[in-house]
Structures are given as structure tokens and as C-alpha cells.
């Protein structure tokens, strides 16, 4: 069975860069954002269930308006929890299928999952890596990347775990406050350690 690594962290911390480094070093990467898009395709069972709760976010063929939904749930923790309770049930089954499939071809499988802990997907992982950065840096990155206003971004931040949570619940933490080269260096060091530990366990 493959070693499953969970990659998570704060919005705007740089998970995409770190995920790419893992992929470049031979890890099979499962993008959980894409898995969420799969289960919320137009007309899906998940959308049918969500449309009963958030009807204003769907059109007649059950196509989800993701930005409208985001603006609602990131401003209301209770609504976010309601959304997650539905969507995570569908994602959980899909992730099990993807992990089994990727394990055929890859010795190491990475779950790139912004909501790893919220979804309970951390229980599928042997190792957890988190990416964090200072709030002002993350705010600057997201407003530039997504074109969102500062209030919307801060609402998103408020709905997520803080840096301390990730430090306490991760095997490795990448601090990405500086240049991308530094984040790449930290990631490669972690990859080397993961592979060394796997070899060490084989030799026991």
C-alpha cells in the first residue's frame, strides 16, 4: 500500500507550489478541490441535496454558482458547516476510490486538501504536511490572485484554522513567508525525510 501524505494549510499560504514540488518528485497528487468539483457537477446527487439548502446558488439544471455559494458560507460559520456536512460525504467515497487507483502506480500519494481536517480526510493519511504564512502576506496573495475584496478574504480566513492548529496537528510545517525558492527547499527536505523513513522502515 502506498504512503498517503495529506497536504493542507491556510488559504494563500502556497499549497499549490508545494503540491507541484511533490508531483515533480514522483508523488501521485490527488487534488481535493477538483474532487469537490467532480461531486458538484451539474445535476449531481450532491447538487440535488445542496439545492434544497442553498436554492439561490443553483440554476434550473442544478449548475452550482460557486462564487455565490462561497460568499454565503464564508460569512456564516453555521452555513459553512451545513455545506461541509453534505459535500464531505460525497468526497469521502470519491477519495477512497482515487487513493486505491493511485496506489497501483505510485509509492507515495499526496492528498492536496485545503479542508483535510474538516473533511476527516486526515484519517486517511500516514503523514500530514501543512503550509502556513502570515496573514498580511496571505491577504495580499489572494486579493491579487482571485480578485476578491479584503472583507471577503478575511471572512474566508475567519472560517479556517489558525497557524497554531496546523503546527499542533501536522508532522511537518512549511513556513512560506519569503521567496518561493525557500518554500521549495523546505518541501524537498520533507520529501527526502519521508523517503528516508520509508527505506528505514523497510530495513527493520
PDB file of C-alpha atoms in Angstrom:
ATOM      1  CA  UNK A   1       0.000   0.000   0.000  1.00  0.00           C
ATOM      2  CA  UNK A   2       1.216   3.488  -0.795  1.00  0.00           C
ATOM      3  CA  UNK A   3       2.255   6.020   1.809  1.00  0.00           C
ATOM      4  CA  UNK A   4      -0.519   8.651   1.873  1.00  0.00           C
ATOM      5  CA  UNK A   5       0.520  12.225   2.635  1.00  0.00           C
ATOM      6  CA  UNK A   6      -2.020  14.911   3.424  1.00  0.00           C
ATOM      7  CA  UNK A   7      -1.129  18.433   2.291  1.00  0.00           C
ATOM      8  CA  UNK A   8      -3.156  21.240   3.804  1.00  0.00           C
ATOM      9  CA  UNK A   9      -2.778  24.703   5.297  1.00  0.00           C
ATOM     10  CA  UNK A  10      -4.054  28.240   5.242  1.00  0.00           C
ATOM     11  CA  UNK A  11      -5.580  29.990   2.225  1.00  0.00           C
ATOM     12  CA  UNK A  12      -2.911  31.890   0.349  1.00  0.00           C
ATOM     13  CA  UNK A  13      -0.055  30.099   2.092  1.00  0.00           C
ATOM     14  CA  UNK A  14       1.234  28.452  -1.088  1.00  0.00           C
ATOM     15  CA  UNK A  15      -0.107  24.887  -1.170  1.00  0.00           C
ATOM     16  CA  UNK A  16      -0.196  24.900  -4.978  1.00  0.00           C
ATOM     17  CA  UNK A  17       3.551  25.488  -5.199  1.00  0.00           C
ATOM     18  CA  UNK A  18       4.290  22.825  -2.608  1.00  0.00           C
ATOM     19  CA  UNK A  19       1.967  20.331  -4.292  1.00  0.00           C
ATOM     20  CA  UNK A  20       3.778  20.866  -7.591  1.00  0.00           C
ATOM     21  CA  UNK A  21       7.135  20.121  -5.950  1.00  0.00           C
ATOM     22  CA  UNK A  22       5.771  16.847  -4.594  1.00  0.00           C
ATOM     23  CA  UNK A  23       4.437  15.951  -8.037  1.00  0.00           C
ATOM     24  CA  UNK A  24       7.759  16.824  -9.679  1.00  0.00           C
ATOM     25  CA  UNK A  25       9.431  14.394  -7.268  1.00  0.00           C
ATOM     26  CA  UNK A  26       7.302  11.412  -8.228  1.00  0.00           C
ATOM     27  CA  UNK A  27       4.318  11.667  -5.900  1.00  0.00           C
ATOM     28  CA  UNK A  28       0.865  10.924  -7.257  1.00  0.00           C
ATOM     29  CA  UNK A  29      -1.212  14.019  -6.459  1.00  0.00           C
ATOM     30  CA  UNK A  30      -4.951  13.931  -5.800  1.00  0.00           C
ATOM     31  CA  UNK A  31      -6.380  17.452  -5.905  1.00  0.00           C
ATOM     32  CA  UNK A  32      -9.297  17.520  -3.473  1.00  0.00           C
ATOM     33  CA  UNK A  33     -10.607  20.804  -4.866  1.00  0.00           C
ATOM     34  CA  UNK A  34     -11.032  19.001  -8.175  1.00  0.00           C
ATOM     35  CA  UNK A  35     -12.704  16.110  -6.353  1.00  0.00           C
ATOM     36  CA  UNK A  36     -15.158  18.608  -4.881  1.00  0.00           C
ATOM     37  CA  UNK A  37     -15.864  19.892  -8.385  1.00  0.00           C
ATOM     38  CA  UNK A  38     -16.482  16.344  -9.579  1.00  0.00           C
ATOM     39  CA  UNK A  39     -19.118  15.671  -6.930  1.00  0.00           C
ATOM     40  CA  UNK A  40     -20.790  19.046  -7.595  1.00  0.00           C
ATOM     41  CA  UNK A  41     -21.099  18.722 -11.360  1.00  0.00           C
ATOM     42  CA  UNK A  42     -24.397  19.915 -12.840  1.00  0.00           C
ATOM     43  CA  UNK A  43     -27.244  17.576 -11.963  1.00  0.00           C
ATOM     44  CA  UNK A  44     -25.247  15.504  -9.465  1.00  0.00           C
ATOM     45  CA  UNK A  45     -26.802  13.900  -6.392  1.00  0.00           C
ATOM     46  CA  UNK A  46     -24.732  16.235  -4.242  1.00  0.00           C
ATOM     47  CA  UNK A  47     -26.086  19.293  -6.057  1.00  0.00           C
ATOM     48  CA  UNK A  48     -29.624  17.995  -5.740  1.00  0.00           C
ATOM     49  CA  UNK A  49     -29.160  17.844  -1.979  1.00  0.00           C
ATOM     50  CA  UNK A  50     -27.409  21.216  -1.758  1.00  0.00           C
ATOM     51  CA  UNK A  51     -30.031  22.957  -3.898  1.00  0.00           C
ATOM     52  CA  UNK A  52     -32.611  22.259  -1.216  1.00  0.00           C
ATOM     53  CA  UNK A  53     -30.450  24.163   1.289  1.00  0.00           C
ATOM     54  CA  UNK A  54     -28.977  26.898  -0.934  1.00  0.00           C
ATOM     55  CA  UNK A  55     -31.519  27.295  -3.782  1.00  0.00           C
ATOM     56  CA  UNK A  56     -30.237  30.768  -4.670  1.00  0.00           C
ATOM     57  CA  UNK A  57     -26.897  29.235  -5.713  1.00  0.00           C
ATOM     58  CA  UNK A  58     -28.260  26.936  -8.441  1.00  0.00           C
ATOM     59  CA  UNK A  59     -29.889  27.386 -11.824  1.00  0.00           C
ATOM     60  CA  UNK A  60     -32.583  25.166 -13.344  1.00  0.00           C
ATOM     61  CA  UNK A  61     -30.207  22.404 -14.456  1.00  0.00           C
ATOM     62  CA  UNK A  62     -28.587  22.279 -10.994  1.00  0.00           C
ATOM     63  CA  UNK A  63     -25.393  24.051 -12.017  1.00  0.00           C
ATOM     64  CA  UNK A  64     -23.679  25.478  -8.948  1.00  0.00           C
ATOM     65  CA  UNK A  65     -22.691  29.159  -8.761  1.00  0.00           C
ATOM     66  CA  UNK A  66     -19.538  28.626  -6.707  1.00  0.00           C
ATOM     67  CA  UNK A  67     -18.801  32.283  -6.069  1.00  0.00           C
ATOM     68  CA  UNK A  68     -22.332  32.931  -4.799  1.00  0.00           C
ATOM     69  CA  UNK A  69     -22.130  29.923  -2.510  1.00  0.00           C
ATOM     70  CA  UNK A  70     -18.721  30.991  -1.236  1.00  0.00           C
ATOM     71  CA  UNK A  71     -19.924  34.485  -0.378  1.00  0.00           C
ATOM     72  CA  UNK A  72     -22.719  32.944   1.709  1.00  0.00           C
ATOM     73  CA  UNK A  73     -20.859  30.242   3.608  1.00  0.00           C
ATOM     74  CA  UNK A  74     -17.653  32.149   4.337  1.00  0.00           C
ATOM     75  CA  UNK A  75     -19.730  34.841   6.038  1.00  0.00           C
ATOM     76  CA  UNK A  76     -21.676  32.383   8.209  1.00  0.00           C
ATOM     77  CA  UNK A  77     -19.924  29.561  10.048  1.00  0.00           C
ATOM     78  CA  UNK A  78     -23.149  27.630  10.603  1.00  0.00           C
ATOM     79  CA  UNK A  79     -23.936  27.624   6.882  1.00  0.00           C
ATOM     80  CA  UNK A  80     -20.373  26.551   6.103  1.00  0.00           C
ATOM     81  CA  UNK A  81     -20.735  23.623   8.493  1.00  0.00           C
ATOM     82  CA  UNK A  82     -24.017  22.688   6.807  1.00  0.00           C
ATOM     83  CA  UNK A  83     -22.374  22.764   3.381  1.00  0.00           C
ATOM     84  CA  UNK A  84     -19.449  20.679   4.581  1.00  0.00           C
ATOM     85  CA  UNK A  85     -21.683  18.077   6.218  1.00  0.00           C
ATOM     86  CA  UNK A  86     -23.230  17.390   2.815  1.00  0.00           C
ATOM     87  CA  UNK A  87     -20.325  17.689   0.430  1.00  0.00           C
ATOM     88  CA  UNK A  88     -17.792  15.800   2.544  1.00  0.00           C
ATOM     89  CA  UNK A  89     -19.940  12.655   2.454  1.00  0.00           C
ATOM     90  CA  UNK A  90     -19.678  12.569  -1.324  1.00  0.00           C
ATOM     91  CA  UNK A  91     -15.998  13.494  -1.389  1.00  0.00           C
ATOM     92  CA  UNK A  92     -15.062  10.811   1.151  1.00  0.00           C
ATOM     93  CA  UNK A  93     -16.156   7.960  -1.092  1.00  0.00           C
ATOM     94  CA  UNK A  94     -14.506   9.513  -4.150  1.00  0.00           C
ATOM     95  CA  UNK A  95     -11.192   9.961  -2.309  1.00  0.00           C
ATOM     96  CA  UNK A  96     -11.147   6.305  -1.263  1.00  0.00           C
ATOM     97  CA  UNK A  97     -11.599   5.335  -4.906  1.00  0.00           C
ATOM     98  CA  UNK A  98      -8.856   7.704  -6.064  1.00  0.00           C
ATOM     99  CA  UNK A  99      -6.377   6.591  -3.389  1.00  0.00           C
ATOM    100  CA  UNK A 100      -6.895   2.944  -4.355  1.00  0.00           C
ATOM    101  CA  UNK A 101      -6.401   3.794  -8.032  1.00  0.00           C
ATOM    102  CA  UNK A 102      -3.298   5.934  -7.497  1.00  0.00           C
ATOM    103  CA  UNK A 103      -1.761   3.316  -5.184  1.00  0.00           C
ATOM    104  CA  UNK A 104      -1.436   0.977  -8.151  1.00  0.00           C
ATOM    105  CA  UNK A 105       1.080   3.262  -9.863  1.00  0.00           C
ATOM    106  CA  UNK A 106       2.580   5.381  -7.072  1.00  0.00           C
ATOM    107  CA  UNK A 107       4.577   4.517  -3.963  1.00  0.00           C
ATOM    108  CA  UNK A 108       3.594   7.883  -2.483  1.00  0.00           C
ATOM    109  CA  UNK A 109       0.175   9.519  -2.855  1.00  0.00           C
ATOM    110  CA  UNK A 110      -0.435  13.149  -1.888  1.00  0.00           C
ATOM    111  CA  UNK A 111      -3.893  14.412  -0.909  1.00  0.00           C
ATOM    112  CA  UNK A 112      -3.833  18.135  -1.716  1.00  0.00           C
ATOM    113  CA  UNK A 113      -6.718  19.120   0.555  1.00  0.00           C
ATOM    114  CA  UNK A 114      -7.393  22.627   1.907  1.00  0.00           C
ATOM    115  CA  UNK A 115     -10.072  21.171   4.215  1.00  0.00           C
ATOM    116  CA  UNK A 116      -8.190  17.988   5.119  1.00  0.00           C
ATOM    117  CA  UNK A 117      -9.128  18.087   8.810  1.00  0.00           C
ATOM    118  CA  UNK A 118     -12.659  19.405   8.344  1.00  0.00           C
ATOM    119  CA  UNK A 119     -13.419  16.588   5.903  1.00  0.00           C
ATOM    120  CA  UNK A 120     -11.926  13.939   8.182  1.00  0.00           C
ATOM    121  CA  UNK A 121      -9.519  13.049   5.367  1.00  0.00           C
ATOM    122  CA  UNK A 122      -6.575  13.336   7.777  1.00  0.00           C
ATOM    123  CA  UNK A 123      -7.594   9.865   8.984  1.00  0.00           C
ATOM    124  CA  UNK A 124      -6.677   8.507   5.546  1.00  0.00           C
ATOM    125  CA  UNK A 125      -3.124   9.888   5.830  1.00  0.00           C
ATOM    126  CA  UNK A 126       0.106   8.427   7.184  1.00  0.00           C
ATOM    127  CA  UNK A 127       1.825  11.832   7.212  1.00  0.00           C
ATOM    128  CA  UNK A 128       0.442  15.371   7.303  1.00  0.00           C
ATOM    129  CA  UNK A 129       2.227  18.409   5.856  1.00  0.00           C
ATOM    130  CA  UNK A 130       0.839  21.912   6.380  1.00  0.00           C
ATOM    131  CA  UNK A 131       1.748  25.195   4.699  1.00  0.00           C
ATOM    132  CA  UNK A 132       1.361  28.435   6.655  1.00  0.00           C
ATOM    133  CA  UNK A 133       2.175  32.112   6.184  1.00  0.00           C
ATOM    134  CA  UNK A 134       1.497  35.392   7.957  1.00  0.00           C
ATOM    135  CA  UNK A 135      -1.986  36.823   7.418  1.00  0.00           C
ATOM    136  CA  UNK A 136      -0.888  40.031   5.698  1.00  0.00           C
ATOM    137  CA  UNK A 137       1.109  38.043   3.158  1.00  0.00           C
ATOM    138  CA  UNK A 138      -1.766  35.648   2.507  1.00  0.00           C
ATOM    139  CA  UNK A 139      -4.198  38.542   2.157  1.00  0.00           C
ATOM    140  CA  UNK A 140      -2.001  40.180  -0.455  1.00  0.00           C
ATOM    141  CA  UNK A 141      -1.615  36.942  -2.408  1.00  0.00           C
ATOM    142  CA  UNK A 142      -5.328  36.117  -2.516  1.00  0.00           C
ATOM    143  CA  UNK A 143      -6.569  39.598  -3.427  1.00  0.00           C
ATOM    144  CA  UNK A 144      -4.064  39.644  -6.290  1.00  0.00           C
ATOM    145  CA  UNK A 145      -4.828  36.082  -7.401  1.00  0.00           C
ATOM    146  CA  UNK A 146      -8.609  35.869  -7.052  1.00  0.00           C
ATOM    147  CA  UNK A 147      -9.677  39.498  -7.414  1.00  0.00           C
ATOM    148  CA  UNK A 148     -11.603  39.369  -4.139  1.00  0.00           C
ATOM    149  CA  UNK A 149     -12.066  42.327  -1.831  1.00  0.00           C
ATOM    150  CA  UNK A 150     -10.341  42.411   1.543  1.00  0.00           C
ATOM    151  CA  UNK A 151     -13.531  41.770   3.538  1.00  0.00           C
ATOM    152  CA  UNK A 152     -14.356  38.619   1.573  1.00  0.00           C
ATOM    153  CA  UNK A 153     -10.848  37.284   2.053  1.00  0.00           C
ATOM    154  CA  UNK A 154     -10.882  37.983   5.783  1.00  0.00           C
ATOM    155  CA  UNK A 155     -14.234  36.203   6.080  1.00  0.00           C
ATOM    156  CA  UNK A 156     -12.590  33.198   4.472  1.00  0.00           C
ATOM    157  CA  UNK A 157      -9.673  33.393   6.895  1.00  0.00           C
ATOM    158  CA  UNK A 158     -12.044  33.576   9.864  1.00  0.00           C
ATOM    159  CA  UNK A 159     -13.672  30.313   8.803  1.00  0.00           C
ATOM    160  CA  UNK A 160     -10.350  28.445   8.824  1.00  0.00           C
ATOM    161  CA  UNK A 161      -7.964  27.083  11.427  1.00  0.00           C
ATOM    162  CA  UNK A 162      -5.155  29.294  12.691  1.00  0.00           C
ATOM    163  CA  UNK A 163      -1.442  28.657  12.420  1.00  0.00           C
ATOM    164  CA  UNK A 164      -1.251  27.052  15.864  1.00  0.00           C
ATOM    165  CA  UNK A 165      -3.737  24.354  14.889  1.00  0.00           C
ATOM    166  CA  UNK A 166      -1.658  23.293  11.896  1.00  0.00           C
ATOM    167  CA  UNK A 167       1.546  23.272  13.936  1.00  0.00           C
ATOM    168  CA  UNK A 168      -0.045  21.027  16.568  1.00  0.00           C
ATOM    169  CA  UNK A 169      -1.672  18.601  14.134  1.00  0.00           C
ATOM    170  CA  UNK A 170       0.972  18.179  11.425  1.00  0.00           C
ATOM    171  CA  UNK A 171       4.104  16.093  11.081  1.00  0.00           C
ATOM    172  CA  UNK A 172       5.767  18.826   9.032  1.00  0.00           C
ATOM    173  CA  UNK A 173       5.043  22.555   8.646  1.00  0.00           C
ATOM    174  CA  UNK A 174       6.305  24.717   5.773  1.00  0.00           C
ATOM    175  CA  UNK A 175       6.500  28.433   6.574  1.00  0.00           C
ATOM    176  CA  UNK A 176       6.082  30.318   3.307  1.00  0.00           C
ATOM    177  CA  UNK A 177       6.617  33.978   4.170  1.00  0.00           C
ATOM    178  CA  UNK A 178       9.523  34.573   1.820  1.00  0.00           C
ATOM    179  CA  UNK A 179      10.663  33.712  -1.666  1.00  0.00           C
ATOM    180  CA  UNK A 180       9.247  30.676  -3.441  1.00  0.00           C
ATOM    181  CA  UNK A 181      12.739  29.163  -3.555  1.00  0.00           C
ATOM    182  CA  UNK A 182      12.698  28.859   0.231  1.00  0.00           C
ATOM    183  CA  UNK A 183       9.351  27.021   0.198  1.00  0.00           C
ATOM    184  CA  UNK A 184      10.716  24.685  -2.483  1.00  0.00           C
ATOM    185  CA  UNK A 185      13.804  23.999  -0.361  1.00  0.00           C
ATOM    186  CA  UNK A 186      11.700  23.192   2.713  1.00  0.00           C
ATOM    187  CA  UNK A 187       9.481  20.895   0.642  1.00  0.00           C
ATOM    188  CA  UNK A 188      12.406  18.960  -0.818  1.00  0.00           C
ATOM    189  CA  UNK A 189      13.832  18.472   2.678  1.00  0.00           C
ATOM    190  CA  UNK A 190      10.495  16.993   3.776  1.00  0.00           C
ATOM    191  CA  UNK A 191      10.322  14.748   0.701  1.00  0.00           C
ATOM    192  CA  UNK A 192      13.817  13.442   1.436  1.00  0.00           C
ATOM    193  CA  UNK A 193      12.848  12.734   5.050  1.00  0.00           C
ATOM    194  CA  UNK A 194       9.664  10.897   4.016  1.00  0.00           C
ATOM    195  CA  UNK A 195      11.594   8.703   1.584  1.00  0.00           C
ATOM    196  CA  UNK A 196      14.381   8.063   4.110  1.00  0.00           C
ATOM    197  CA  UNK A 197      11.849   6.975   6.724  1.00  0.00           C
ATOM    198  CA  UNK A 198      10.183   4.620   4.216  1.00  0.00           C
ATOM    199  CA  UNK A 199      13.545   2.999   3.435  1.00  0.00           C
ATOM    200  CA  UNK A 200      14.359   2.772   7.138  1.00  0.00           C
ATOM    201  CA  UNK A 201      11.074   1.039   7.891  1.00  0.00           C
ATOM    202  CA  UNK A 202      11.663  -1.451   5.078  1.00  0.00           C
ATOM    203  CA  UNK A 203      15.048  -2.372   6.563  1.00  0.00           C
ATOM    204  CA  UNK A 204      13.705  -3.012  10.066  1.00  0.00           C
TER     205      UNK A 204
END
